[in-house]
mmCIF file of C-alpha atoms in Angstrom:
data_model
loop_
_atom_site.group_PDB
_atom_site.id
_atom_site.type_symbol
_atom_site.label_atom_id
_atom_site.label_comp_id
_atom_site.label_asym_id
_atom_site.label_seq_id
_atom_site.Cartn_x
_atom_site.Cartn_y
_atom_site.Cartn_z
ATOM 1 C CA CYS A 1 0.380 119.012 39.939
ATOM 2 C CA SER A 2 -1.903 116.423 38.352
ATOM 3 C CA VAL A 3 -3.065 118.266 35.297
ATOM 4 C CA TYR A 4 -0.947 120.648 33.170
ATOM 5 C CA LYS A 5 -3.519 122.920 31.477
ATOM 6 C CA ASN A 6 -0.865 125.052 29.765
ATOM 7 C CA ASP A 7 1.100 122.111 28.278
ATOM 8 C CA ALA A 8 -0.803 119.246 26.550
ATOM 9 C CA SER A 9 2.514 117.415 26.010
ATOM 10 C CA VAL A 10 2.814 116.660 29.748
ATOM 11 C CA ALA A 11 0.884 113.502 30.672
ATOM 12 C CA PRO A 12 -1.617 114.020 33.518
ATOM 13 C CA LEU A 13 -0.927 112.203 36.791
ATOM 14 C CA PRO A 14 -4.343 111.675 38.410
ATOM 15 C CA GLY A 15 -2.954 110.137 41.529
ATOM 16 C CA ALA A 16 -0.605 112.988 42.467
ATOM 17 C CA ALA A 17 -3.218 115.262 43.972
ATOM 18 C CA ASN A 18 -4.657 112.314 45.915
ATOM 19 C CA ASP A 19 -1.221 111.524 47.324
ATOM 20 C CA VAL A 20 -0.912 115.085 48.603
ATOM 21 C CA ALA A 21 -4.337 115.069 50.199
ATOM 22 C CA ARG A 22 -3.764 111.698 51.831
ATOM 23 C CA LEU A 23 -0.360 112.731 53.213
ATOM 24 C CA LYS A 24 -1.847 115.924 54.685
ATOM 25 C CA THR A 25 -4.555 113.831 56.352
ATOM 26 C CA LEU A 26 -1.942 111.479 57.806
ATOM 27 C CA LEU A 27 0.153 114.383 59.128
ATOM 28 C CA CYS A 28 -2.833 116.158 60.780
ATOM 29 C CA GLU A 29 -4.993 113.312 61.945
ATOM 30 C CA ARG A 30 -2.550 110.585 62.913
ATOM 31 C CA LEU A 31 0.640 112.491 63.676
ATOM 32 C CA GLN A 32 -1.059 115.612 65.138
ATOM 33 C CA PHE A 33 0.669 118.193 62.963
ATOM 34 C CA ASP A 34 -0.885 121.671 63.074
ATOM 35 C CA GLU A 35 -2.648 122.232 59.764
ATOM 36 C CA GLN A 36 -1.518 125.907 59.867
ATOM 37 C CA GLN A 37 2.065 124.667 59.573
ATOM 38 C CA ILE A 38 1.415 122.768 56.313
ATOM 39 C CA ALA A 39 1.652 124.543 52.978
ATOM 40 C CA VAL A 40 -0.017 122.749 50.072
ATOM 41 C CA LEU A 41 0.379 123.782 46.460
ATOM 42 C CA SER A 42 -1.684 121.258 44.490
ATOM 43 C CA GLY A 43 -3.890 120.929 41.464
ATOM 44 C CA TRP A 44 -5.016 124.048 39.553
ATOM 45 C CA PRO A 45 -7.691 125.662 41.724
ATOM 46 C CA ASP A 46 -9.674 128.356 39.976
ATOM 47 C CA ASP A 47 -10.716 129.966 43.246
ATOM 48 C CA ASP A 48 -7.225 130.537 44.643
ATOM 49 C CA GLU A 49 -4.299 131.143 42.277
ATOM 50 C CA SER A 50 -1.931 131.277 45.274
ATOM 51 C CA ARG A 51 -2.446 127.512 45.819
ATOM 52 C CA ARG A 52 -1.370 126.598 42.324
ATOM 53 C CA PRO A 53 2.084 124.902 42.092
ATOM 54 C CA THR A 54 3.606 127.554 39.836
ATOM 55 C CA LYS A 55 7.283 128.574 40.000
ATOM 56 C CA ALA A 56 6.386 131.861 41.597
ATOM 57 C CA ASN A 57 4.170 130.220 44.294
ATOM 58 C CA ILE A 58 6.766 127.576 45.038
ATOM 59 C CA GLU A 59 9.479 130.235 45.452
ATOM 60 C CA ARG A 60 7.141 132.268 47.664
ATOM 61 C CA ALA A 61 6.403 129.183 49.821
ATOM 62 C CA PHE A 62 10.072 128.538 50.279
ATOM 63 C CA VAL A 63 10.714 132.137 51.326
ATOM 64 C CA ALA A 64 7.817 131.953 53.829
ATOM 65 C CA LEU A 65 9.241 128.643 55.166
ATOM 66 C CA ALA A 66 12.730 130.173 55.551
ATOM 67 C CA ASP A 67 11.174 133.033 57.461
ATOM 68 C CA ARG A 68 9.452 130.655 59.908
ATOM 69 C CA VAL A 69 12.254 128.230 60.732
ATOM 70 C CA SER A 70 15.624 128.537 62.436
ATOM 71 C CA ALA A 71 18.824 126.454 62.581
ATOM 72 C CA GLY A 72 18.070 122.952 63.792
ATOM 73 C CA THR A 73 14.414 122.972 62.696
ATOM 74 C CA SER A 74 13.326 119.793 60.921
ATOM 75 C CA VAL A 75 11.457 120.406 57.644
ATOM 76 C CA PHE A 76 9.543 117.909 55.511
ATOM 77 C CA ILE A 77 8.983 118.668 51.809
ATOM 78 C CA PHE A 78 6.904 116.348 49.662
ATOM 79 C CA LEU A 79 6.593 116.365 45.854
ATOM 80 C CA SER A 80 4.061 114.269 44.073
ATOM 81 C CA GLY A 81 4.171 114.762 40.345
ATOM 82 C CA HIS A 82 6.562 114.820 37.460
ATOM 83 C CA GLY A 83 9.913 115.122 39.248
#
């Protein structure tokens, strides 16, 4: 997340969302990953609350990931933000 609308004490990280977008482009365009296999929770979109990096959405994304993979599957998870 780059901007924390609900907590003014957290400094914004304007480059974090850009990092996510650029990595997704790299994965899809140069490394030929299927875009449907990439889950992105980034920014604070007004049009789709399910794409916000909230605790509930992150937990939901991990459950969905666990349902799609099996033993031996390689998984890549990327965080850009306050760690």
